[in-house]
Coordinates of C-alpha atoms in Angstrom, one line a residue:
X1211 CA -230.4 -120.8 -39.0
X1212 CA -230.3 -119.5 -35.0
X1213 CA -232.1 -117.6 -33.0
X1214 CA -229.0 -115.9 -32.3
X1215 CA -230.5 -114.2 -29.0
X1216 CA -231.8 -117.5 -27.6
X1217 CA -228.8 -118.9 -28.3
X1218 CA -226.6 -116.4 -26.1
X1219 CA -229.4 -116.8 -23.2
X1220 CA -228.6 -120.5 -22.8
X1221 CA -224.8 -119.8 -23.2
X1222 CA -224.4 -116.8 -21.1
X1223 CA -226.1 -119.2 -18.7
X1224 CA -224.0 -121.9 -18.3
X1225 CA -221.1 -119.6 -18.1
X1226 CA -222.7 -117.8 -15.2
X1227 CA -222.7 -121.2 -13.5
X1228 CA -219.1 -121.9 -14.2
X1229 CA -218.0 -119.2 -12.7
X1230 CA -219.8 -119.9 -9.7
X1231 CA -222.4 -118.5 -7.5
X1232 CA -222.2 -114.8 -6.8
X1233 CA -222.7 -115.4 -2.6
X1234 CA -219.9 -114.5 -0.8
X1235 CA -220.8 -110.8 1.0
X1236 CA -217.6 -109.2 -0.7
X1237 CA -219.2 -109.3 -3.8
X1238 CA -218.3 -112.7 -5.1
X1239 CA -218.2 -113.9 -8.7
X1240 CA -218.4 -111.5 -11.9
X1241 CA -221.9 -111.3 -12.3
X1242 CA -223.2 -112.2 -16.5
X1243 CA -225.8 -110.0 -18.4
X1244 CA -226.7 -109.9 -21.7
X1245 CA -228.7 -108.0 -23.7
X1246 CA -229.7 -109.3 -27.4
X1247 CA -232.2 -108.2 -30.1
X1248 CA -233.6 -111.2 -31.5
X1249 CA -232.1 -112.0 -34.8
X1250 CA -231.3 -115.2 -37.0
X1251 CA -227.9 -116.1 -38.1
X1252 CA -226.8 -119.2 -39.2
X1253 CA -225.2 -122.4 -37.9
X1254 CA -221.4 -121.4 -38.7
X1255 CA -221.7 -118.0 -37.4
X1256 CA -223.6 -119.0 -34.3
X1257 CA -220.9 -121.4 -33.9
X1258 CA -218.3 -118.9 -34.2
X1259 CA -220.0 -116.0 -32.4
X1260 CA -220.5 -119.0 -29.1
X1261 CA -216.4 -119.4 -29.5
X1262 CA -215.6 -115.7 -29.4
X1263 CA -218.5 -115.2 -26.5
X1264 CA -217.0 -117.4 -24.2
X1265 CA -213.7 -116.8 -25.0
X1266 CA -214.2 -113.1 -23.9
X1267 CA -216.4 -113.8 -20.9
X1268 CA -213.5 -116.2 -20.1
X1269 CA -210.8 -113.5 -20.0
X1270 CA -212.7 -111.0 -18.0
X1271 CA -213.4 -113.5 -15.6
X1272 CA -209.7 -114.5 -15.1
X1273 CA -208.2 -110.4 -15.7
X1274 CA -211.1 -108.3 -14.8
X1275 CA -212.1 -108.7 -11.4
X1276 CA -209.5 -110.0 -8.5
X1277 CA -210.6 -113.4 -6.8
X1278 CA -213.8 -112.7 -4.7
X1279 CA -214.7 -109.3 -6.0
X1280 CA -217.8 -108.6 -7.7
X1281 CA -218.7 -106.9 -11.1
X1282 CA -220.2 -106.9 -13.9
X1283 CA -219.2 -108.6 -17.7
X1284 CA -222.0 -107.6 -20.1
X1285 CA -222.8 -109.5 -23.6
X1286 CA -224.7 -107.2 -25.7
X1287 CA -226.0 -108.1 -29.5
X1288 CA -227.9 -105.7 -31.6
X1289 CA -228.5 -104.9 -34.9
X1290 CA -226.7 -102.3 -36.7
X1291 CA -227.5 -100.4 -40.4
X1292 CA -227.1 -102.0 -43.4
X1293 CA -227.9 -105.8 -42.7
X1294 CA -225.1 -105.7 -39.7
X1295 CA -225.0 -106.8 -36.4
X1296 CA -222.8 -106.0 -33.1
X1297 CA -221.7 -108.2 -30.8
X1298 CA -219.8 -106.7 -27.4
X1299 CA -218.5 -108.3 -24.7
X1300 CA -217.5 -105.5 -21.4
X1301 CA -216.3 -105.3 -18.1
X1302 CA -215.5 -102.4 -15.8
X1303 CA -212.4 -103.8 -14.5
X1304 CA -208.5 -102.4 -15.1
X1305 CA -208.4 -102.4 -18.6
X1306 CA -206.1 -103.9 -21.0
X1307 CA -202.8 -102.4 -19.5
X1308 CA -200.3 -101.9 -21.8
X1309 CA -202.2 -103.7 -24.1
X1310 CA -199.6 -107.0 -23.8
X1311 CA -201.8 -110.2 -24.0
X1312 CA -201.8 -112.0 -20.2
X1313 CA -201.3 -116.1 -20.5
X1314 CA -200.6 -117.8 -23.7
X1315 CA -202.3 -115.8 -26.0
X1316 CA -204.3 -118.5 -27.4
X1317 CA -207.4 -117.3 -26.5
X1318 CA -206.5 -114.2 -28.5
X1319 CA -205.6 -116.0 -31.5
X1320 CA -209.0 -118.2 -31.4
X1321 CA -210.6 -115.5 -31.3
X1322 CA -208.9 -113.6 -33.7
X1323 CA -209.6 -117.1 -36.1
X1324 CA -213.0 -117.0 -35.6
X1325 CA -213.5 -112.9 -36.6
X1326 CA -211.6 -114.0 -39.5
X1327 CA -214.3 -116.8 -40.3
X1328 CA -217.4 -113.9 -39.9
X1329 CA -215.2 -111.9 -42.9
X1330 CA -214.5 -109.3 -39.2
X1331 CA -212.4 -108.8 -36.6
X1332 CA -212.8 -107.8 -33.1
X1333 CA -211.9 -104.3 -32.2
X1334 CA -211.4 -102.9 -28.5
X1335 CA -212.6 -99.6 -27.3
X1336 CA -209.6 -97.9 -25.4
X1337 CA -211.9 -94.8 -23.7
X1338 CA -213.9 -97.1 -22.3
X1339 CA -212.8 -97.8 -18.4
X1340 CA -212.4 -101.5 -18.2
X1341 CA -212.2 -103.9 -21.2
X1342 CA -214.7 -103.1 -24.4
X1343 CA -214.3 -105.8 -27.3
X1344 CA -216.4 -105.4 -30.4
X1345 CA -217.1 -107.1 -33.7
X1346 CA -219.7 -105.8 -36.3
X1347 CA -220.6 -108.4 -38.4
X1348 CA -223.3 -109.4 -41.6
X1349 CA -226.6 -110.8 -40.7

């Protein structure tokens, strides 16, 4: 198994250097948070949980925030009733729009195919402001 919260510390990390350091005086880069109970899960779903994780940190980075304007993308994992867990990926930028996916839709469909693999799928909040995606999965 993996400490699923450990896990997401190290990879939230290194995607907070990739998108570079937040140091201009307009704000800069999205800034990364996370927020995760500790919790065990094992190697496949840590594996796919790390794929949809960076695959939504990647789209808010690239829709969320225009180049050079700060904000916010928070990770957030915590337990839920009956031997579940939550997993949500947010920004406070523009939202989804009309909902049509930007770029290829690749990204979409990985992430989609990885949902799939945790027996889930990934459902977005539309009252929240910017972008809200959430998948409640078993521990």
């Amino acid at each position: 198994t993996v400490a699923m919260d450990e896990y997401l510390a190290g990879l939230v990390e290194e995607l907070g250097k990739s998108i570079g350091p937040d140091t201009s005086p307009e704000g800069g880069s999205p800034r990364l948070s996370l927020r995760a109970e500790p919790m065990r899960v094992t190697t496949d779903q840590a594996v796919s949980l790390g794929v949809i994780v960076t695959e939504l940190v990647t789209n808010a980075v690239k829709y969320a925030y225009a180049p050079g304007e700060g904000g916010e993308i928070r990770v957030v994992l915590e337990t839920a009733a009956e031997g579940r867990a939550i997993l949500t990926v947010e920004d406070d930028g523009p939202g989804l729009g009309d909902g049509t996916p930007k770029g290829t839709g690749l990204g979409a469909k990985i992430v989609s195919a990885m949902a799939g693999g945790l027996r889930s799928t990934v459902q977005f909040d539309a009252d929240h402001p910017g972008v809200r995606a959430q998948l409640v999965f078993d521990l």
